[in-house]
mmCIF file of C-alpha atoms in Angstrom:
data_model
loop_
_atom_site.group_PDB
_atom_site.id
_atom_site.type_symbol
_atom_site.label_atom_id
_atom_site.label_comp_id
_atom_site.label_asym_id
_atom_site.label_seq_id
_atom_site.Cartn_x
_atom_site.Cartn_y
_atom_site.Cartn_z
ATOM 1 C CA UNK A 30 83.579 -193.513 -12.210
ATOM 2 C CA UNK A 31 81.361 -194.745 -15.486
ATOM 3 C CA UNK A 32 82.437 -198.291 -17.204
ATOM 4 C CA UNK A 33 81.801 -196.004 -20.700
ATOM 5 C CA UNK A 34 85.386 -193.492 -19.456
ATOM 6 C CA UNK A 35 87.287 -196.040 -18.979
ATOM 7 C CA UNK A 36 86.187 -198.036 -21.887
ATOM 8 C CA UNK A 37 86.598 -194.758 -23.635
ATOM 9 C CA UNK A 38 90.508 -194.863 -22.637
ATOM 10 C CA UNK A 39 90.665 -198.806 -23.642
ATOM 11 C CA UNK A 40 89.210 -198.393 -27.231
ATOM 12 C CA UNK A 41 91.465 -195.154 -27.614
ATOM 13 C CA UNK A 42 94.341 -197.610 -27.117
ATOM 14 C CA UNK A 43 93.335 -200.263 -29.260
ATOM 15 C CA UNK A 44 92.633 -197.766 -31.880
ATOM 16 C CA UNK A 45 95.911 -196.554 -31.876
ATOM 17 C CA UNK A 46 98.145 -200.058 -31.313
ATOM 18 C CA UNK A 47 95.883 -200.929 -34.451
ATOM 19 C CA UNK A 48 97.581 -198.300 -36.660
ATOM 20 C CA UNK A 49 100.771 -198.986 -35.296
ATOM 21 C CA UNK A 50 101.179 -195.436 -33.416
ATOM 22 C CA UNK A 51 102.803 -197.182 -30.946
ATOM 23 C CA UNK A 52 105.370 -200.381 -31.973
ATOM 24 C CA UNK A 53 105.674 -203.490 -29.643
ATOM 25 C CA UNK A 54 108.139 -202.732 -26.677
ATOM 26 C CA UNK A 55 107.702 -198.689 -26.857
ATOM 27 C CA UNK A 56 106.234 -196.953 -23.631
ATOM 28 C CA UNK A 57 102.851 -195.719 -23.770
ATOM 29 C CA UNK A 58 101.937 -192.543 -22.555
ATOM 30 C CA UNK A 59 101.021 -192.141 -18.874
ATOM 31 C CA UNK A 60 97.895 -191.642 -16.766
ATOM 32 C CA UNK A 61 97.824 -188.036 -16.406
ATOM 33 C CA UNK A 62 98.816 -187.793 -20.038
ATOM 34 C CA UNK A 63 95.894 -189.853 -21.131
ATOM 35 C CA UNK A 64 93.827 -188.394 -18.899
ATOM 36 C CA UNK A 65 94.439 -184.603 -20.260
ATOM 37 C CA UNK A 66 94.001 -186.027 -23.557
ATOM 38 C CA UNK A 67 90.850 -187.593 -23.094
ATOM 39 C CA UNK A 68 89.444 -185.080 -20.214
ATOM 40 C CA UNK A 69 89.399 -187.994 -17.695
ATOM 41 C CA UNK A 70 90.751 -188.888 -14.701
ATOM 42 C CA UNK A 71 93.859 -190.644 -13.888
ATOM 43 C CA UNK A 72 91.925 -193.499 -12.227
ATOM 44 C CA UNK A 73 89.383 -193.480 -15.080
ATOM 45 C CA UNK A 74 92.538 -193.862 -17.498
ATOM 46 C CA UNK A 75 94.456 -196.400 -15.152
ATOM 47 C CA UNK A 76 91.333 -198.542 -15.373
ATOM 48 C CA UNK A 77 91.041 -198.442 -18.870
ATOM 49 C CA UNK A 78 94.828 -199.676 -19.217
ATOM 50 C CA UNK A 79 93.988 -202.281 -17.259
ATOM 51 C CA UNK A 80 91.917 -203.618 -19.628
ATOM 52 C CA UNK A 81 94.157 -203.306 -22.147
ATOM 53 C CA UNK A 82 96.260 -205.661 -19.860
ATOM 54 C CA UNK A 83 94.203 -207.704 -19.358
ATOM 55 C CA UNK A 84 93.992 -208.388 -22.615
ATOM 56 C CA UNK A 85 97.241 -209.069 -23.576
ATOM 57 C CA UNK A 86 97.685 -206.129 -25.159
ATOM 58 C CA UNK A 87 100.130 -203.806 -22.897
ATOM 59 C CA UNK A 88 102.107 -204.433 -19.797
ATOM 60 C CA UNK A 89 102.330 -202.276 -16.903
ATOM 61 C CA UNK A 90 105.533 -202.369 -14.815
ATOM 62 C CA UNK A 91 104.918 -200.119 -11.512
ATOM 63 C CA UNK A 92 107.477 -196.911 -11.485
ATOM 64 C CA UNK A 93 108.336 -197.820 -14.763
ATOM 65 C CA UNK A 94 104.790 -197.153 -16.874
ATOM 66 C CA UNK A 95 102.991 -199.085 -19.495
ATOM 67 C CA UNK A 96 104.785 -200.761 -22.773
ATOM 68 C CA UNK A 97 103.294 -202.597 -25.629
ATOM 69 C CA UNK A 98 103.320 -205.801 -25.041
ATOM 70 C CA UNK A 99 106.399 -207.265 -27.720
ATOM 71 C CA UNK A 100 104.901 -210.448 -29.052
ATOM 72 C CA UNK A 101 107.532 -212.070 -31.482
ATOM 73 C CA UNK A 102 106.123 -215.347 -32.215
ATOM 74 C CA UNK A 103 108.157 -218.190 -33.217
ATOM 75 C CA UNK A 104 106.501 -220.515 -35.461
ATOM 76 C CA UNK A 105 105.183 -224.179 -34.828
ATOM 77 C CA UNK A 106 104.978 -226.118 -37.916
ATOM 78 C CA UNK A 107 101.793 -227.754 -37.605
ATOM 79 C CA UNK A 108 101.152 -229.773 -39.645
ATOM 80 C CA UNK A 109 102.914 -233.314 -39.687
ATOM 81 C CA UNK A 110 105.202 -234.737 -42.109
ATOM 82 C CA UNK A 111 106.966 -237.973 -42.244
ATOM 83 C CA UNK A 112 110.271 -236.876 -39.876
ATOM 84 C CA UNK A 113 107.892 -235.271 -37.206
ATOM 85 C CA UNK A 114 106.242 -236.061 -34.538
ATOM 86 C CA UNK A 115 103.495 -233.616 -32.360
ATOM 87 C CA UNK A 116 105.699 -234.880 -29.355
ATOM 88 C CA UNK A 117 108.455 -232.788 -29.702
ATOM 89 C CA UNK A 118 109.772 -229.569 -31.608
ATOM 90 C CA UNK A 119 110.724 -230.082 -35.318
ATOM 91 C CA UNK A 120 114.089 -230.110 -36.224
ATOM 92 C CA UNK A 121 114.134 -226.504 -37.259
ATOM 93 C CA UNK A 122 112.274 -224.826 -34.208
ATOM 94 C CA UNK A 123 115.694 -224.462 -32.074
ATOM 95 C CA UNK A 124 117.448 -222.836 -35.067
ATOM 96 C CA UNK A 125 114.680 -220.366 -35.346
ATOM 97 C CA UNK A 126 114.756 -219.999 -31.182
ATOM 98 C CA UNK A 127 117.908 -219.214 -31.735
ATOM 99 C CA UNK A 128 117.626 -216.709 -34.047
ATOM 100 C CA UNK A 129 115.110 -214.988 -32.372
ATOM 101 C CA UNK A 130 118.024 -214.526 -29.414
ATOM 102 C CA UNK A 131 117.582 -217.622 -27.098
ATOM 103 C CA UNK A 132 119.907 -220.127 -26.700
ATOM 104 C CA UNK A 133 119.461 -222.649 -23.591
ATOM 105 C CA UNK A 134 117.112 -225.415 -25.056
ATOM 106 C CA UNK A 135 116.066 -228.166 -22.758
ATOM 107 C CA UNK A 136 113.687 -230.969 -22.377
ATOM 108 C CA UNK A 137 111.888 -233.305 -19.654
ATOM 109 C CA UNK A 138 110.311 -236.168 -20.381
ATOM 110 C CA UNK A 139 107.843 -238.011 -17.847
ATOM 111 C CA UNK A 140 105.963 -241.415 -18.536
ATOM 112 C CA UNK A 141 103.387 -242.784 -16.670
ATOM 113 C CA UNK A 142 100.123 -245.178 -16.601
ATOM 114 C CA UNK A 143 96.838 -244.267 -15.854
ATOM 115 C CA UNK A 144 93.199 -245.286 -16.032
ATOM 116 C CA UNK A 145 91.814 -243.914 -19.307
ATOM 117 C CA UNK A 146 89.552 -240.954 -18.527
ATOM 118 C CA UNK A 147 86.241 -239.947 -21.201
ATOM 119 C CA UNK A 148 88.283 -237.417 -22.996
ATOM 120 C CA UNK A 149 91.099 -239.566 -23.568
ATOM 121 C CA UNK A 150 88.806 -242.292 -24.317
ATOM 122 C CA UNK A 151 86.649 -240.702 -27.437
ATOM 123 C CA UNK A 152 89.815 -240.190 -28.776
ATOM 124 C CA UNK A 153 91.208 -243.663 -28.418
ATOM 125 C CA UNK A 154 88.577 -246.253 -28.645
ATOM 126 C CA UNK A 155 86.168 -246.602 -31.425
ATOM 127 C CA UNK A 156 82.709 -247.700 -30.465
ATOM 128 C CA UNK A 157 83.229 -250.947 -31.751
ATOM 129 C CA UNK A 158 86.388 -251.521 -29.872
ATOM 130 C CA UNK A 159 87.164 -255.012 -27.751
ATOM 131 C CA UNK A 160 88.819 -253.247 -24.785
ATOM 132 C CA UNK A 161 89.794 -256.566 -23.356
ATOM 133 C CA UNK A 162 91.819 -257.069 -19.994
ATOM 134 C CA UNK A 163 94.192 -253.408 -20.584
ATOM 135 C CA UNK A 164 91.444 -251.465 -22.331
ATOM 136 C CA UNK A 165 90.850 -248.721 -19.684
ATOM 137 C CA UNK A 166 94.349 -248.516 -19.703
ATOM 138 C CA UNK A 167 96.645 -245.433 -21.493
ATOM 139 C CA UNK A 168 100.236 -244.526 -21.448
ATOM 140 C CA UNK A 169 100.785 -241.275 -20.457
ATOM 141 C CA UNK A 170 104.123 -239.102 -22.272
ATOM 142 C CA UNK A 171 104.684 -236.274 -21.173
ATOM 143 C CA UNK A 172 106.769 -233.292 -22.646
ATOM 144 C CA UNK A 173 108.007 -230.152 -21.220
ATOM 145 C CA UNK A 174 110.441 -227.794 -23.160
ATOM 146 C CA UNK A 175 111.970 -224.923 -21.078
ATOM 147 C CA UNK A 176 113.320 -222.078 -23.052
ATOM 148 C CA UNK A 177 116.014 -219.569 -21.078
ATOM 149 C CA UNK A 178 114.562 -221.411 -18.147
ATOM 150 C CA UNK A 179 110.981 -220.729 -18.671
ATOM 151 C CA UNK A 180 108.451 -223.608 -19.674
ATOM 152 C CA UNK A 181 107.783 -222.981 -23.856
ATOM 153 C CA UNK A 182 105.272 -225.954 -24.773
ATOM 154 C CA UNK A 183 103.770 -228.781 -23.452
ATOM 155 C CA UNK A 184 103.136 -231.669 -25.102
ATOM 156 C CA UNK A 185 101.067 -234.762 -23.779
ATOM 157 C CA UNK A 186 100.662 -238.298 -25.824
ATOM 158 C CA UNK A 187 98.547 -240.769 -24.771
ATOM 159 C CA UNK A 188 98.695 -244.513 -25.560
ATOM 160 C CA UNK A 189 96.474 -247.113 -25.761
ATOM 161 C CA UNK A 190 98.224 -250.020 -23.270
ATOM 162 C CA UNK A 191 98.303 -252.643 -25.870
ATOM 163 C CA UNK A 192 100.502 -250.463 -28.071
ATOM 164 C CA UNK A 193 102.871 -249.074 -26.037
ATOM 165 C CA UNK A 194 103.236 -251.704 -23.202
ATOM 166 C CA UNK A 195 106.948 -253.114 -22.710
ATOM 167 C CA UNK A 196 108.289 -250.879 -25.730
ATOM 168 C CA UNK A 197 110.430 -247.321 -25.630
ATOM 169 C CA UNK A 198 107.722 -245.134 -25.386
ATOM 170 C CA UNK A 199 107.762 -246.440 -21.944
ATOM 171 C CA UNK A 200 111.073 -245.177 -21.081
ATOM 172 C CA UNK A 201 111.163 -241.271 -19.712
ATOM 173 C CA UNK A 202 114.287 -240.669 -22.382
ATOM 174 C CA UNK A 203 114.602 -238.623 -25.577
ATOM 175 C CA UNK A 204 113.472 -240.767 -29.025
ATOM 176 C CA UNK A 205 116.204 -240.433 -31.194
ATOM 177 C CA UNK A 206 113.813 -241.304 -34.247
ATOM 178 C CA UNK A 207 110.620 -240.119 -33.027
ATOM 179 C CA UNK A 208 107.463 -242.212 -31.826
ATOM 180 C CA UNK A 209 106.704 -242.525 -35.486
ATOM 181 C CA UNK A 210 109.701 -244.704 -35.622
ATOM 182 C CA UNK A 211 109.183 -246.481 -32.492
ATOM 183 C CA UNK A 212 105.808 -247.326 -33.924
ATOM 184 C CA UNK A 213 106.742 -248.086 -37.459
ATOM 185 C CA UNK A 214 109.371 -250.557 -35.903
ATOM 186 C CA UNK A 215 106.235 -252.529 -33.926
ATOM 187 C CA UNK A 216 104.171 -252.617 -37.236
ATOM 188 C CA UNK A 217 102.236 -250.107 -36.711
ATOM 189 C CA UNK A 218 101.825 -247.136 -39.415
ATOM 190 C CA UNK A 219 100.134 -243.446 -38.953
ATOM 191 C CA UNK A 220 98.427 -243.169 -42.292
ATOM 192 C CA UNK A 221 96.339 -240.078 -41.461
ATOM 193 C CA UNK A 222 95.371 -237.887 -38.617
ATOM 194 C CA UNK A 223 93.006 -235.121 -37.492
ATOM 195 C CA UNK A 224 94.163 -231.661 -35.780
ATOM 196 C CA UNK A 225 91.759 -229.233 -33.831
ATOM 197 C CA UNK A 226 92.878 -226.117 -32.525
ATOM 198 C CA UNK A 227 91.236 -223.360 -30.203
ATOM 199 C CA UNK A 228 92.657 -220.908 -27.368
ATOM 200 C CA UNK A 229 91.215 -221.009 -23.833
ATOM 201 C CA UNK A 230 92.661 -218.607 -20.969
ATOM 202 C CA UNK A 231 95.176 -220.630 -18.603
ATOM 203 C CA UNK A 232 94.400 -221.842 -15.191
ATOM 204 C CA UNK A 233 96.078 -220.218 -12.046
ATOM 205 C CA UNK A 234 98.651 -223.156 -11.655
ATOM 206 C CA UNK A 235 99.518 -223.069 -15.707
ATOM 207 C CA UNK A 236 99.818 -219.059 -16.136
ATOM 208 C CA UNK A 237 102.394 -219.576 -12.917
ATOM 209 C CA UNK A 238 103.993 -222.987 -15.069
ATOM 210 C CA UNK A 239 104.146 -220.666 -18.199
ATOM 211 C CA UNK A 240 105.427 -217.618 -16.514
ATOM 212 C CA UNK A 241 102.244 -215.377 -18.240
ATOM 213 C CA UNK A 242 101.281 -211.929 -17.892
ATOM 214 C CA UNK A 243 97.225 -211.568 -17.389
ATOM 215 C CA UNK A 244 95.529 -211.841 -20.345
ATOM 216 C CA UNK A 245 97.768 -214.289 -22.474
ATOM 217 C CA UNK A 246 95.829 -217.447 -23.667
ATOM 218 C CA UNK A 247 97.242 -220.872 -24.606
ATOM 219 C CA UNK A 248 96.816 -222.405 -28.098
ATOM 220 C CA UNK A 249 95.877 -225.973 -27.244
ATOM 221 C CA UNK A 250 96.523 -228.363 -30.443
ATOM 222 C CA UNK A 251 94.804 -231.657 -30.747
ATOM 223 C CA UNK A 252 96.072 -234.486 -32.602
ATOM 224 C CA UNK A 253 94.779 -238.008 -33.310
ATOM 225 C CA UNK A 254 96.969 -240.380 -35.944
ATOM 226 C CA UNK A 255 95.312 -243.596 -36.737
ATOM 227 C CA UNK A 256 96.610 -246.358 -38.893
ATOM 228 C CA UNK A 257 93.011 -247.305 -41.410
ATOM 229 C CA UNK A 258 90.424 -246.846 -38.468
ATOM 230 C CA UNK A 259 92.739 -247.601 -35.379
ATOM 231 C CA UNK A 260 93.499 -244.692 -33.496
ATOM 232 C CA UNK A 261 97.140 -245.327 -32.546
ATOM 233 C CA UNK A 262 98.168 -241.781 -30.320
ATOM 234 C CA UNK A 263 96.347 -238.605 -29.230
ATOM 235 C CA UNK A 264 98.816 -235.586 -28.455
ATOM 236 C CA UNK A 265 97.343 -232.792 -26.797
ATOM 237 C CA UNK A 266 99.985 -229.407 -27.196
ATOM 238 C CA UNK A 267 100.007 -226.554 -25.089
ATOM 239 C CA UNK A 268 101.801 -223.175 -26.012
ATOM 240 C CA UNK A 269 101.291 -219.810 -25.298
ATOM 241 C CA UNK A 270 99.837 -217.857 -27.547
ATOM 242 C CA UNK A 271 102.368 -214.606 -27.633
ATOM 243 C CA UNK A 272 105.006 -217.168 -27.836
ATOM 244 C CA UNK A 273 103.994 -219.337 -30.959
ATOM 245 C CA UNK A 274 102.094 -219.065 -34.314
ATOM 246 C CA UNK A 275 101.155 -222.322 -36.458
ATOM 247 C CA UNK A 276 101.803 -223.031 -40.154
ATOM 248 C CA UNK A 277 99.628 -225.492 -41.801
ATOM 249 C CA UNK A 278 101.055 -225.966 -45.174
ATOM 250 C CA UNK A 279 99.138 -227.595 -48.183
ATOM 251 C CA UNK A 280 99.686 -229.413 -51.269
ATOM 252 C CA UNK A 281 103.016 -230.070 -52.192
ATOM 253 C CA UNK A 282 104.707 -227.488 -50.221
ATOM 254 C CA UNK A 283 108.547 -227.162 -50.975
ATOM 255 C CA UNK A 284 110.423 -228.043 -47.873
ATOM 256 C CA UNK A 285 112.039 -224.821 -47.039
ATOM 257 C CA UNK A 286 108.795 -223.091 -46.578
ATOM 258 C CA UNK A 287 109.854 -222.743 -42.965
ATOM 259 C CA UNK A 288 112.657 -220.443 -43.683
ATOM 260 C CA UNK A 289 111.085 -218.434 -46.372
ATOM 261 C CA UNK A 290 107.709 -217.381 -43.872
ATOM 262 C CA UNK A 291 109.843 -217.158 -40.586
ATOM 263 C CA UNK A 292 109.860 -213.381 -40.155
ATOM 264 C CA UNK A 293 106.313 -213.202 -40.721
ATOM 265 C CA UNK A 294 104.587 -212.030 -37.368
ATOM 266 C CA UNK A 295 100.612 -211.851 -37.151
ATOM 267 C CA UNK A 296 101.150 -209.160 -34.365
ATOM 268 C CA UNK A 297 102.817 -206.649 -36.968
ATOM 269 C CA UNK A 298 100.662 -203.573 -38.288
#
């Protein structure tokens, strides 16, 4: 059974999902169908599904065939204005989760302190930084929102000690004004901040978190806000990426640029 047949079944598929033959949620044809139509056979075109599955593309429900994966993306404003915070949704994501058909919203919040590893470190510390006594210290926030019961995004902020020590971003309850506020209130203001963002496929124990079929990656979103050269939080966000899309926004954007882009769908033909 040659790798070329059944990557001759997977690039047939492609090819056709890319013209929109077949729309997200529609069953695809079958094995022995595909196999007739490209004078294979039905293990040479059940391999070359596979791929397509693995991938992201399709899912295959045994006794029931292969559909099109239905990828309706809700979107994550990314970039941060002066009511959000990388923490948590923005105030309009539920209303859109809502129109998109869900309805139970929920979120956990768990704090805790830990040594501060490399990673968290280059983010935290400039070189020229007096750690002092709490230096290799960071407060750890951590975000889960469930959606209909399945986890939606992660977010994690981390702390420096010195900032967060003995204030409410050490308490494991909901912000009513945001960690902006919380930090405005100690002095402290986020005057800029850097985002990177890149996909990597899940591990074993976050596809299970996530609920994800093979073949979905995450969308990991980094943010560090700094107050002149200070670095004052690092937020690391996790969402799948068939779940979520991000709009950056530029110049002076009007505010309801949210509503007027929230059909659009980079999954549509």
């Amino acid at each position: 059974m040659s790798t070329t047949k059944k990557t001759v079944v997977a690039d047939y598929l492609r090819e056709a999902l890319a013209k929109g033959v077949y729309q997200p949620g529609e069953r695809l044809p079958g094995e022995e169908e595909l196999a007739d139509e490209l004078d294979v056979s039905r293990a040479t075109a059940r391999l070359g599904m596979r791929i397509l599955q693995d991938e992201g593309r399709i899912a295959i429900h045994v006794g029931r065939g292969a559909y099109v994966a239905d990828h309706q993306p809700i979107i994550h404003r990314a970039t941060p204005t002066s009511r959000d915070d990388p923490g948590r949704l923005d105030s309009d994501y539920h209303s859109r989760l809502r129109d998109a058909g869900y309805s139970n919203i929920d979120e956990k919040i768990k704090v805790s302190l830990d040594t501060m590893r490399p990673k968290i470190a280059k983010r935290l510390l400039n070189e020229s930084e007096e750690q002092g006594p709490h230096g290799g210290l960071v407060v750890i926030r951590a975000s889960e929102h469930f959606v209909d019961g399945s986890l939606w995004q992660s977010h994690v902020t981390y702390f420096p000690f010195n900032i967060a020590s003995n204030t409410a971003l050490m308490s494991p309850e909901y912000i009513e004004g945001g960690i902006g506020e919380v930090l405005r209130e100690l002095g402290l203001h986020e005057e800029w901040n850097w985002d990177i963002v890149g996909a990597r496929m899940p591990s074993q124990d976050e596809a299970d978190a996530f609920g994800l079929a093979p073949g979905i990656p995450l969308l990991v979103q980094e943010r560090v806000t700094y107050e002149g050269q200070r670095p004052l939080r690092f937020t690391e966000t996790l969402m799948p990426a068939n779940r979520h899309q991000l709009l950056y926004a530029g110049g002076d954007a009007p505010e309801e640029l949210r509503v007027m882009h929230s059909d659009v769908n980079i999954f549509e033909h």
